[in-house]
Coordinates of C-alpha atoms and ligand atoms in Angstrom, one line a residue:
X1 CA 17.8 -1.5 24.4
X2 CA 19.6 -0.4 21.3
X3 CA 18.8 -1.3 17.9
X4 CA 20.7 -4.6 16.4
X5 CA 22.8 -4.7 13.7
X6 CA 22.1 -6.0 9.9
X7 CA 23.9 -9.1 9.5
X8 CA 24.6 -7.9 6.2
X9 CA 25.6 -4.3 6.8
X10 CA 25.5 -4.1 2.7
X11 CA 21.6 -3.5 2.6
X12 CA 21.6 -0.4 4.0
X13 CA 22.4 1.6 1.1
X14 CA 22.7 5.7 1.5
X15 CA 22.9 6.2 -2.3
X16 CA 20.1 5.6 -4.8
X17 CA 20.1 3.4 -8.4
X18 CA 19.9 4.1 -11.5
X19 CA 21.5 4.2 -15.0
X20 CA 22.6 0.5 -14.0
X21 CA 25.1 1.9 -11.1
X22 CA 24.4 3.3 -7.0
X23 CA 25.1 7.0 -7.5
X24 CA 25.1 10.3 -4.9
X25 CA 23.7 13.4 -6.2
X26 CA 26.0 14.8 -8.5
X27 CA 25.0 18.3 -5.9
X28 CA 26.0 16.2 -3.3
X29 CA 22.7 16.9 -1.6
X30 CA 20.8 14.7 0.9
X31 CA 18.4 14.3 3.0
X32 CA 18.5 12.7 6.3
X33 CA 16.1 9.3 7.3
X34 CA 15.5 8.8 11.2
X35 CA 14.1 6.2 13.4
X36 CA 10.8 7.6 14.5
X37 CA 10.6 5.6 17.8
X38 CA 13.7 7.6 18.7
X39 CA 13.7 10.9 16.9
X40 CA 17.9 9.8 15.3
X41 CA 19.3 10.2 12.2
X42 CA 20.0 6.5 10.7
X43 CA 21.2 7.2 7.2
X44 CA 21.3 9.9 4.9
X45 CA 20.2 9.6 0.6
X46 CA 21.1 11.2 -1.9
X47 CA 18.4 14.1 -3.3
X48 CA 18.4 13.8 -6.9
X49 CA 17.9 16.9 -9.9
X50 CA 15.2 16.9 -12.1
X51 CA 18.1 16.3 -14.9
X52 CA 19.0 12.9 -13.1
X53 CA 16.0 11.6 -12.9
X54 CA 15.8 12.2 -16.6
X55 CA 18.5 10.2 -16.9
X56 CA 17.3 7.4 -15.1
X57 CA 14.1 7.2 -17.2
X58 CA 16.1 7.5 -20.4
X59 CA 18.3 4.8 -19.6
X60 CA 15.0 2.7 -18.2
X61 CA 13.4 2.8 -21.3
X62 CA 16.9 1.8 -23.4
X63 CA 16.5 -1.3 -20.8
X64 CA 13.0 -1.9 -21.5
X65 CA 13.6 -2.9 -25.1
X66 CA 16.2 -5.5 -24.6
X67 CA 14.1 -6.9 -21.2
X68 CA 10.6 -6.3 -23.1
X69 CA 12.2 -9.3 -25.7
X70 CA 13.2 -11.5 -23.3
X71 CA 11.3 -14.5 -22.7
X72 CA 8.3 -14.5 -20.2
X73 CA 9.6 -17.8 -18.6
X74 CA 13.3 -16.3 -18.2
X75 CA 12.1 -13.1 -17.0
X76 CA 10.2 -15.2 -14.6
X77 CA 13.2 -17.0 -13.1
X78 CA 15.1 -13.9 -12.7
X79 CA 11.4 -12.5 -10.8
X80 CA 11.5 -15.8 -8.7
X81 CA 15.7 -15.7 -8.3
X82 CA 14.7 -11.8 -6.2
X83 CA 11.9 -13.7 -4.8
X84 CA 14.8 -16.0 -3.3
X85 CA 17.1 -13.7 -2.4
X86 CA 14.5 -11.3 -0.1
X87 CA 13.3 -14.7 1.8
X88 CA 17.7 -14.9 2.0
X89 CA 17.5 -11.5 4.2
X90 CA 13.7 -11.3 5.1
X91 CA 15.8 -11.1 8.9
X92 CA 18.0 -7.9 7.3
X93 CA 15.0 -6.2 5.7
X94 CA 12.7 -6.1 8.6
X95 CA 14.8 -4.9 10.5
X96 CA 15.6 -2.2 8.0
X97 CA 11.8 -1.4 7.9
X98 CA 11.3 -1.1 11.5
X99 CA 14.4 1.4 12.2
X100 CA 12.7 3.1 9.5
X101 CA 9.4 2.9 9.6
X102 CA 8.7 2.1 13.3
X103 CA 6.6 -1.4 13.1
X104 CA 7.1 -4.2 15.2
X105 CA 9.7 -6.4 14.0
X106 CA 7.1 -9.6 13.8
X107 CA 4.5 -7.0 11.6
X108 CA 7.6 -6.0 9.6
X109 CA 9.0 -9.9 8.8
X110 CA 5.1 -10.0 8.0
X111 CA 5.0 -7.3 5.4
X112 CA 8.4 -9.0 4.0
X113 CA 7.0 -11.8 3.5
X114 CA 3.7 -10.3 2.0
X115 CA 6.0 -8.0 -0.6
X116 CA 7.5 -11.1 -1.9
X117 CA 4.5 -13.0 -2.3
X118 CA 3.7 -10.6 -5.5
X119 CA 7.1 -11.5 -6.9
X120 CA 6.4 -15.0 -6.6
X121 CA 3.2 -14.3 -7.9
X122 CA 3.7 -12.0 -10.9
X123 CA 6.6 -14.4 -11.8
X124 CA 4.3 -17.5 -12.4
X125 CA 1.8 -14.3 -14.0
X126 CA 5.0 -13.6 -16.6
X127 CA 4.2 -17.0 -18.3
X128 CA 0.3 -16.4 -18.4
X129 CA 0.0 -13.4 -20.2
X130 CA -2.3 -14.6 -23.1
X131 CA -3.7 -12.7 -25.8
X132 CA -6.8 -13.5 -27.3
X133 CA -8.9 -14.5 -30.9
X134 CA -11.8 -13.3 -31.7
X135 CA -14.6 -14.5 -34.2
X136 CA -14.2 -12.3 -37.0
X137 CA -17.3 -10.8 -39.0
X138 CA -16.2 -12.2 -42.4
X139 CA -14.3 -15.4 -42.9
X140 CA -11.1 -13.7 -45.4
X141 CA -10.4 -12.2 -41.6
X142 CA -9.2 -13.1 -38.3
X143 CA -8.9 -10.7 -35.2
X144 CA -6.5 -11.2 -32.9
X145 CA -5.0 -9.9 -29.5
X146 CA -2.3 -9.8 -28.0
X147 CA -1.1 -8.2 -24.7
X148 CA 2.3 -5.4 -25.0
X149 CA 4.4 -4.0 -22.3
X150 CA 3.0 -0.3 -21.9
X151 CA 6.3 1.4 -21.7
X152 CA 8.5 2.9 -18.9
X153 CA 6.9 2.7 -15.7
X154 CA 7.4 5.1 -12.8
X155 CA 6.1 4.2 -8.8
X156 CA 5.1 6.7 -6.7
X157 CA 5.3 4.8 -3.2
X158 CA 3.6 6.3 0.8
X159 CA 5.6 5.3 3.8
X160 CA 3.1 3.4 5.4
X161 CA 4.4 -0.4 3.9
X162 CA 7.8 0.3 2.6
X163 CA 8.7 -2.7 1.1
X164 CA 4.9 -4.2 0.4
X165 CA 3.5 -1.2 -1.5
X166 CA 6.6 -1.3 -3.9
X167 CA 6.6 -4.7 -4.8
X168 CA 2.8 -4.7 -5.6
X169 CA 3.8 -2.4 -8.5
X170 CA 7.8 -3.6 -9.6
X171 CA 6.4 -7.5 -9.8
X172 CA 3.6 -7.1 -12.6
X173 CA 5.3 -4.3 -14.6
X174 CA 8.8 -6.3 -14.9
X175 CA 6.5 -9.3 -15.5
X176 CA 4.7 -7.6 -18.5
X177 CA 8.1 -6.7 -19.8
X178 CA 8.2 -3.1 -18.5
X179 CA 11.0 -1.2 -16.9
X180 CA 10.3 0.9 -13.8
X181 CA 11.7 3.7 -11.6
X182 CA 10.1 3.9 -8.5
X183 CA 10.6 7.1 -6.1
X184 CA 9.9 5.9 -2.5
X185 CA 8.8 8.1 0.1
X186 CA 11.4 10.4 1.7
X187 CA 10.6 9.1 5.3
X188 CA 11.6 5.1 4.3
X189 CA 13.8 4.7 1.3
X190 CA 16.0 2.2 3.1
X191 CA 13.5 -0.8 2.3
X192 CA 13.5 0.6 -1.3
X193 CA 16.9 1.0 -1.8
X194 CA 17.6 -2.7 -0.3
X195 CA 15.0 -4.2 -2.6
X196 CA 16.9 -2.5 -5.6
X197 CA 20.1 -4.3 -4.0
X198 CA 18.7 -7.8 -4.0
X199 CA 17.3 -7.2 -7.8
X200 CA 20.8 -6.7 -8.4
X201 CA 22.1 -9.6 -6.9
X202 CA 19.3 -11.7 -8.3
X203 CA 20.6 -10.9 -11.8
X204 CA 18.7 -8.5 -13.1
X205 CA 19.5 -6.3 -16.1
X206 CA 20.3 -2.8 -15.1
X207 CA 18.0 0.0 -15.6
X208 CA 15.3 -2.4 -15.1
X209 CA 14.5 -1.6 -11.6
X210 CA 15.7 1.6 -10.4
X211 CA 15.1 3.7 -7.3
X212 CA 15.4 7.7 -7.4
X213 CA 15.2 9.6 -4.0
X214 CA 14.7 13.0 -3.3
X215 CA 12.1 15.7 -2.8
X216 CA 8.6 15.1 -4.2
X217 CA 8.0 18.2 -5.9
X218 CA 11.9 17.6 -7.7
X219 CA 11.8 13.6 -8.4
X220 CA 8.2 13.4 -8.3
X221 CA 7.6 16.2 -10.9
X222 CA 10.4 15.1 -13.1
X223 CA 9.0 11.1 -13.3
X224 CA 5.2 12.6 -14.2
X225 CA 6.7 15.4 -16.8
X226 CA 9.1 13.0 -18.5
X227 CA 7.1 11.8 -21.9
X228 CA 8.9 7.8 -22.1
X229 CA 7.1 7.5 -18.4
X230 CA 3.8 5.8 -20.0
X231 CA 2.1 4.4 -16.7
X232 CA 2.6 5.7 -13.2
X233 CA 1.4 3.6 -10.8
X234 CA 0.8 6.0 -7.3
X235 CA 0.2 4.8 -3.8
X236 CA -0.4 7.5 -1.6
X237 CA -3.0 10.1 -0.2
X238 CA -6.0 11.0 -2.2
X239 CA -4.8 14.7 -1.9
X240 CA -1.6 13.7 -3.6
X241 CA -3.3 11.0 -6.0
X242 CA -5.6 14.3 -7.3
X243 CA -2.3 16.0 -8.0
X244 CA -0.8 13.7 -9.5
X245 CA -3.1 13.0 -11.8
X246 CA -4.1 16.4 -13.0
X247 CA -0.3 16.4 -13.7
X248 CA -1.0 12.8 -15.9
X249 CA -3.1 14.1 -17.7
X250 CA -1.3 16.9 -19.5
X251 CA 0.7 13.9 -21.7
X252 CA -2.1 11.3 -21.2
X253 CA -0.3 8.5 -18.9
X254 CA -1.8 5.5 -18.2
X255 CA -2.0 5.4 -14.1
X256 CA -3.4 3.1 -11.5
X257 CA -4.4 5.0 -8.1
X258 CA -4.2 3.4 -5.0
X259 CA -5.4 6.1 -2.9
X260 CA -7.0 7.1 1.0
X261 CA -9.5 4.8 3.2
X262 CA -11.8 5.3 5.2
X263 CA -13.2 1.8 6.1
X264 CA -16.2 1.3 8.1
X265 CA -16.0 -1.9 10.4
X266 CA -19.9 -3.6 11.1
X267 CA -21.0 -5.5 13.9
X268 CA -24.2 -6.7 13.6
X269 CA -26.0 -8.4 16.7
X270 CA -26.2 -12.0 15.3
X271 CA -22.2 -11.2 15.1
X272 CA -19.2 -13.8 16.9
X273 CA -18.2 -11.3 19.1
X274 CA -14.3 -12.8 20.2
X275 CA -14.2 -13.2 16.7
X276 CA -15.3 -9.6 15.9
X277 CA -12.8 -8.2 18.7
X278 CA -9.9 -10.5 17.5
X279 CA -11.2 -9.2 13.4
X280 CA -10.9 -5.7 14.8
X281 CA -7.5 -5.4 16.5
X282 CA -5.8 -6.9 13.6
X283 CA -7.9 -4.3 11.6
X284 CA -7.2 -1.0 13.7
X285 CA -4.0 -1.5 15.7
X286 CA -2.1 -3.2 12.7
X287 CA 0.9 -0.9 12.1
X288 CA -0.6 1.5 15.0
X289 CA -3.7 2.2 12.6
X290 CA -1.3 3.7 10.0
X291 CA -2.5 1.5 7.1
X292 CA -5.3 2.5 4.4
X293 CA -7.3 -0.6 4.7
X294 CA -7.9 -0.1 8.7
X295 CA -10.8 -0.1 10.0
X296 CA -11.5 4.3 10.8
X297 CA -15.4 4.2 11.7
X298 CA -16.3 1.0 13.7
X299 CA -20.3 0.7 13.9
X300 CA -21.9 -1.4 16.8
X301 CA -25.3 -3.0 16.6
X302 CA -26.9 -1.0 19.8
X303 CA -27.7 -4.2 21.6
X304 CA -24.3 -5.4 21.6
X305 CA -22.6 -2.7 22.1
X306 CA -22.0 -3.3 25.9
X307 CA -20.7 -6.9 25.9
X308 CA -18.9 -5.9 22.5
X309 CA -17.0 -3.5 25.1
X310 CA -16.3 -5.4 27.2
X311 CA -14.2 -8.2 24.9
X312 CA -12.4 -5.4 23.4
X313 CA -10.9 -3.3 26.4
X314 CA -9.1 -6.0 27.6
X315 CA -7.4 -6.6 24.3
X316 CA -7.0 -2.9 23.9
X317 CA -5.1 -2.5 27.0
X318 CA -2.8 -5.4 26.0
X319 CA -1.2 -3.4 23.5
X320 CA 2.3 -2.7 24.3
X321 CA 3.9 0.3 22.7
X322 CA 7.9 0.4 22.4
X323 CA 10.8 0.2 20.5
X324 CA 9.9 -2.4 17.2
X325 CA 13.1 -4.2 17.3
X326 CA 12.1 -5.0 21.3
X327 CA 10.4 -8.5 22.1
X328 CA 7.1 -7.8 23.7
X329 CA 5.9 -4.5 21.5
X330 CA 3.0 -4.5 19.7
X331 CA 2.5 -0.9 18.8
X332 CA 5.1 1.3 17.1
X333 CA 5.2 4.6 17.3
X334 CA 3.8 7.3 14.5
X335 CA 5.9 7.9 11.7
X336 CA 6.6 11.5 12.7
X337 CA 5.5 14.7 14.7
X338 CA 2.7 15.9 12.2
X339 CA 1.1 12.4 12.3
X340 CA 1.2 12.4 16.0
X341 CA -0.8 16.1 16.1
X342 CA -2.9 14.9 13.5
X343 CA -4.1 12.1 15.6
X344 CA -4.2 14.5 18.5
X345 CA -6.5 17.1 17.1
X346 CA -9.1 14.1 15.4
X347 CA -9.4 13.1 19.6
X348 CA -9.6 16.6 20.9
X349 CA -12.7 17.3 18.1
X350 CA -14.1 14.2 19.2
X351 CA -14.3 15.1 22.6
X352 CA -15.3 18.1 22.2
X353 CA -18.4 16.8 20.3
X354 CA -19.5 14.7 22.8
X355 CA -17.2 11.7 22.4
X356 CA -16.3 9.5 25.9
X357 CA -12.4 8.1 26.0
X358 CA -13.1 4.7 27.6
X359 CA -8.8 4.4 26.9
X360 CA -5.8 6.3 25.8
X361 CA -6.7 9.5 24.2
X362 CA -3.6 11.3 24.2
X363 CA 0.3 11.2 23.7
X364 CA 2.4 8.2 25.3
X365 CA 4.7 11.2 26.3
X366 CA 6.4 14.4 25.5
X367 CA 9.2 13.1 24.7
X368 CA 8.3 10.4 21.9
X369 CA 6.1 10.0 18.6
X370 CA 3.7 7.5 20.5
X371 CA 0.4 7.8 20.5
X372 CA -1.5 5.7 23.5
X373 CA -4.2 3.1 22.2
X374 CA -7.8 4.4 22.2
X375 CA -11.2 3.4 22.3
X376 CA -13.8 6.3 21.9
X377 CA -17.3 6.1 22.2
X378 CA -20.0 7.9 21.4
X379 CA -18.6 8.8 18.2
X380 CA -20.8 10.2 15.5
X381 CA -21.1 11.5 11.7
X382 CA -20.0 15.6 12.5
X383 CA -16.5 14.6 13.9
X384 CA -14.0 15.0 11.8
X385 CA -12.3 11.7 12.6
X386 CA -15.8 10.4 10.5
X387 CA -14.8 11.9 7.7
X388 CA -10.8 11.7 7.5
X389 CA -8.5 9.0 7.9
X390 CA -7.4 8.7 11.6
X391 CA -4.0 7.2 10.5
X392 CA -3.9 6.3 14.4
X393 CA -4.0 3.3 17.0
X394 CA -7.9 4.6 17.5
X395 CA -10.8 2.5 17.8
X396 CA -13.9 5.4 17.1
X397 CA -17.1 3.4 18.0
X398 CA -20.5 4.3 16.7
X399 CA -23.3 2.8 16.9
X400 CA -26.9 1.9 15.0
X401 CA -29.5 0.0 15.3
X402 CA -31.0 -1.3 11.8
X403 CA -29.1 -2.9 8.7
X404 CA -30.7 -0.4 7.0
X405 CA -29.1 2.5 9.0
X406 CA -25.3 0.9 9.2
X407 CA -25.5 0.5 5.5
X408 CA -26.5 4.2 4.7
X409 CA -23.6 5.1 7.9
X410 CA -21.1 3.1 6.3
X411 CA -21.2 4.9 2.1
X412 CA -21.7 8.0 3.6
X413 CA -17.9 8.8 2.4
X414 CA -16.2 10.5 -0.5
X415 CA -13.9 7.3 -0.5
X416 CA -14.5 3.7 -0.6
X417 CA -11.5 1.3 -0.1
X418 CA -12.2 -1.5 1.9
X419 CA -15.0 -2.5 4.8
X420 CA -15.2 -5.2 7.3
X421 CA -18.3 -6.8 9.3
X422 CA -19.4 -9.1 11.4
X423 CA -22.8 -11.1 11.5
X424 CA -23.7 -15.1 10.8
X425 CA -27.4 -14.6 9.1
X426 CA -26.5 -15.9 5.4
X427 CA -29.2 -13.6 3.7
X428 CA -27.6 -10.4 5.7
X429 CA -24.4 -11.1 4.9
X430 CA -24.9 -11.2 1.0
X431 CA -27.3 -8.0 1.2
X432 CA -24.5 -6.0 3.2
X433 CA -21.5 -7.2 1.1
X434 CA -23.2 -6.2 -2.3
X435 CA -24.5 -2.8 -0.8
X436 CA -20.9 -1.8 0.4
X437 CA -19.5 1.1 -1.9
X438 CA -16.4 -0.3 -1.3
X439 CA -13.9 -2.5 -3.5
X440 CA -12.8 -4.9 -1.0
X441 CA -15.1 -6.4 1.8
X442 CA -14.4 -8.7 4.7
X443 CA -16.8 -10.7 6.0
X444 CA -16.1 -12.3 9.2
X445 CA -12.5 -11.4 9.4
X446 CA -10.9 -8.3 9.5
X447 CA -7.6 -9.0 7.5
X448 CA -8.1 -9.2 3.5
X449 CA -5.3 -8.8 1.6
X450 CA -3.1 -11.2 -0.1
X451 CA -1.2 -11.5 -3.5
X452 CA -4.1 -13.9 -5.4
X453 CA -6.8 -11.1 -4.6
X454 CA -7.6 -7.8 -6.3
X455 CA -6.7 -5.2 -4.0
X456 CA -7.8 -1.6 -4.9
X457 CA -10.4 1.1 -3.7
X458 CA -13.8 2.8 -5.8
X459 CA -15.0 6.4 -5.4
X460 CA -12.1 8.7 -4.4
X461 CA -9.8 5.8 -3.0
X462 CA -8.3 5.4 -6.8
X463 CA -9.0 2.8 -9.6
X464 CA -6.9 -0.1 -11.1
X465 CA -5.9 -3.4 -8.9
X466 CA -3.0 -5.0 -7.4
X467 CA -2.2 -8.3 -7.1
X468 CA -4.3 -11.4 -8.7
X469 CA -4.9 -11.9 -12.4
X470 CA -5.8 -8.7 -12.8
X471 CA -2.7 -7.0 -11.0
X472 CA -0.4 -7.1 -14.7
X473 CA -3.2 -6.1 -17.2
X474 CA -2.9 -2.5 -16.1
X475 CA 1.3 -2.8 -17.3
X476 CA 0.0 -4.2 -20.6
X477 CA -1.4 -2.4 -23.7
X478 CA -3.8 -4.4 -25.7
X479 CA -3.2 -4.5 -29.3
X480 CA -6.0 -5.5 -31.8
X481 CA -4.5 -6.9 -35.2
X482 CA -7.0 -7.7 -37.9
X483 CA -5.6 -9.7 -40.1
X484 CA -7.1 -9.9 -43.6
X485 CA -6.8 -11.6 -47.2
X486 CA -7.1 -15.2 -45.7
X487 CA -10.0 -16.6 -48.2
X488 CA -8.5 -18.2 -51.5
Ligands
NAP1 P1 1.4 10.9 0.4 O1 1.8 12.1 1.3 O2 0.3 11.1 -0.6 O3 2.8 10.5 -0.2 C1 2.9 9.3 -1.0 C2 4.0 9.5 -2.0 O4 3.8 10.6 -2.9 C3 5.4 9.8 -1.3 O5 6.4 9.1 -2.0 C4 5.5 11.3 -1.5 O6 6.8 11.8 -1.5 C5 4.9 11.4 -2.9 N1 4.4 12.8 -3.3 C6 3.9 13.7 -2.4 N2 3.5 14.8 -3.1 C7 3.8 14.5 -4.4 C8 3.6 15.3 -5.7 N3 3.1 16.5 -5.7 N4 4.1 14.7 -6.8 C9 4.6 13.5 -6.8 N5 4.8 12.7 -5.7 C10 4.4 13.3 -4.5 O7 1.0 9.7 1.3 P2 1.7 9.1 2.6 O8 1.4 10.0 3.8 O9 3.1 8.7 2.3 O10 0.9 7.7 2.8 C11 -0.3 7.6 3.5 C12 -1.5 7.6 2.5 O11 -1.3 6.5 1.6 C13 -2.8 7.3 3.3 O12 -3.7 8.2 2.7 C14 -3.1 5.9 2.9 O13 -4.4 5.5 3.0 C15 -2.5 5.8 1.6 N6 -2.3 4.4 1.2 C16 -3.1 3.8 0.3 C17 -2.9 2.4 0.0 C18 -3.8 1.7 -1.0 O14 -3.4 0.6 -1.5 N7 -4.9 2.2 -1.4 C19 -1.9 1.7 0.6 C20 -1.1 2.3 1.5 C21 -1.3 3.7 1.8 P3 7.5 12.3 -0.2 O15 7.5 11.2 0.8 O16 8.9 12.7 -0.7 O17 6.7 13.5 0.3

């Protein structure tokens, strides 16, 4: 079945934004973007210079001054007026994602409506950024707070939630008052480029938003090197987040890492079981395990590891895989050929370590980037799909047999994003959800995030948080002004 059509044809842009205008490379260089469920070119965007991504950030931070004075309530409404306008085309933009991006149309309509919910949130944040007084050590004095935009902003965005992973980062920093340029990955910068559109249309200034495609060593570089960037704000790999902030660190930018996952998934035998199942295949197959918060090492109480089976196959082999746009399909396919042999070799070295394929294990076909859903068993601590990300629609089962021993299985990674488990003994569940080096836990449900929570990893997965309260301090500077001579 082909793909439909936008109903507004004029979201899918091909060129990127900045300097207040949609612009090709002046080179007249691009790069192509293709529809991984069926290997074809859909658009083509532009691949920027380093000189014109200069440019952008120059004219970002001439924006920034004029936008950083405007006040928090109206910079609110025009944050709540883009709100409006992506629930206007939430129909346009998931479909734009899934051509892009592969997921299911109903997962990507979910995603739109999770991306939004940080503009909606950070707008009603604009009007709450409070400063502070503090009691002074001698009464001629008074020391006072206050909260400042920390400069130009640049977003470093994966492929993995096009439009969701963006938001997070342009909502708090054009709440705070900042302006931001936000590179998007090369596989999906149709979502970006749309959002850019509706900012637009939504009235807001030019060069406050602006979106810069091209190659990650040319855009990339240029956005870290360029001194009026003061914050980047990365969402990626933990390999790439190490780069990047080696490459920070040279002019001493302020940056929030939101970085790789390895999240261990515990079911303990005092556990609901459907509900456990039901927890799991939201947390694994989601996006066909492509997302950084899924559940990669899934650790089964020994004595309930047989009837725990047995509710999950069925609901394994349930999945559907197929085109995203098609009614029926749960499971997209990989985002591209490396992904796919990626997923590939973490099987074959399971296997070849003594892991048992109860389901899938290998390709969907030849001909396609779909990778069949899979339950393993018998997994254990030497494969490698223990210690990497599986990035894959594959459930690895382990199992244990003391609290003790799931706890110590569980932080034995470098990384420690978010974990999930499963048990109804009160006392258990507040022992395992402290000893979790992790900095999101589920308990009892296997879906976490949302725009009124913290999200964000410890260890290697990064540092900083999006969304909640805490989601705009790291776009502000604190000042401390002391203000003396106030005695007669
Ligand atoms: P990636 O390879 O690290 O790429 C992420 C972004 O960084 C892309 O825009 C990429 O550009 C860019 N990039 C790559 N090398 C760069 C460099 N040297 N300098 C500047 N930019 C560079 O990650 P991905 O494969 O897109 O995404 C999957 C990863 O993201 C997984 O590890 C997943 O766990 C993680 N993730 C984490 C979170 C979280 O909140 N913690 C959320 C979602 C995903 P190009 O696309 O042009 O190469």
């Amino acid at each position: 079945m082909p793909a439909p059509e936008l109903s507004d044809p004029s979201l899918k842009k091909q060129l990127s934004f900045f300097c207040g205008e949609w612009r090709a490379a002046a080179s007249g260089d691009s790069f192509p973007v293709f529809n991984p469920a069926s290997g074809s070119q859909i658009a083509a965007v532009p691949s920027l210079s380093a000189p014109e991504v200069n440019e952008a950030v120059e004219f970002a931070a001439d924006a920034m001054r004029a936008w950083s004075e405007v006040p928090a309530p109206r910079r609110a409404a025009l944050l709540r007026a883009w709100f409006e306008e992506i629930n206007r085309h939430s129909a346009d933009l998931a479909l734009l994602l899934t051509l892009e991006q592969g997921k299911p149309l109903a997962e990507a309509l979910g995603e739109i409506a999770y991306g939004a919910s940080y503009i909606e949130w950070f707008s009603e944040e604009a009007k709450r950024l409070y400063g502070e007084m503090i009691p002074a050590p001698s009464n001629d004095r008074r020391i006072l707070v206050i909260r400042q935009p920390v400069g130009v902003c640049a977003a470093i965005t994966p492929w993995n939630f096009p439009n969701a992973m963006i938001t997070r980062k342009v909502a708090p920093a054009l709440a705070a008052g900042c302006s931001i340029v936000v590179k998007p990955a090369s596989q999906t910068p149709l979502s970006a480029l749309a959002l850019a559109e509706l900012a637009s249309r939504a009235g807001l200034p030019p060069g406050v938003l602006s979106v810069v495609t091209g190659e990650a060593s040319t855009v990339g570089t240029a956005l870290l090197r360029h001194p009026l960037v003061r914050k980047v704000t990365f969402t990626g790999s933990t390999e790439t987040g190490k780069k990047i902030l080696e490459e920070c660190a040279k002019s001493v930018k302020k940056v929030t890492m939101e970085l790789g996952g390895n999240a261990p998934f515990l079911v303990f035998s005092d556990a609901d079981l459907d509900a456990a199942v039901e927890g799991l295949m939201a947390s694994k197959f989601r996006n066909s395990g492509q997302t950084c918060v899924c559940a990669n090492r899934v650790f089964v109480e020994e004595c309930v590891l047989e009837p725990f089976l047995a509710k999950l196959l069925p609901a394994v082999k349930n999945l559907c895989i197929g085109n995203g746009w098609e009614n029926g399909t749960t499971q997209g396919p990989l985002i591209d050929d490396s992904a796919l042999r990626k997923v590939e070799s973490l099987v074959e070295n399971a296997k070849s370590l003594g892991a048992s394929v109860l389901l899938g294990g290998k390709r969907a076909s030849n001909e396609n980037q779909f990778f069949l859903p899979t339950v393993l068993t018998n997994c254990h601590h030497d494969m490698a799909l223990a210690k990497e990300e599986i990035f894959g629609p594959v459930a690895a089962i382990f199992s244990f047999h003391s609290e003790e021993e799931a706890i110590r299985a569980a932080n034995a990674s470098p990384v420690g994003l978010a974990a999930y488990f499963y048990s109804r003994d009160i006392g258990k569940i507040w022992r395992v959800a402290e000893a979790l080096e992790v900095g999101m836990v589920g308990v009892n449900t296997g879906t976490i995030s949302n725009a009124m929570a913290p999200f964000g990893g410890i260890k290697e997965s990064g540092f900083g948080r999006e969304g909640s309260k805490y989601g705009i301090e790291d776009y502000t500077n604190l000042k401390y002004i002391c203000m003396a001579g106030i005695s007669s």
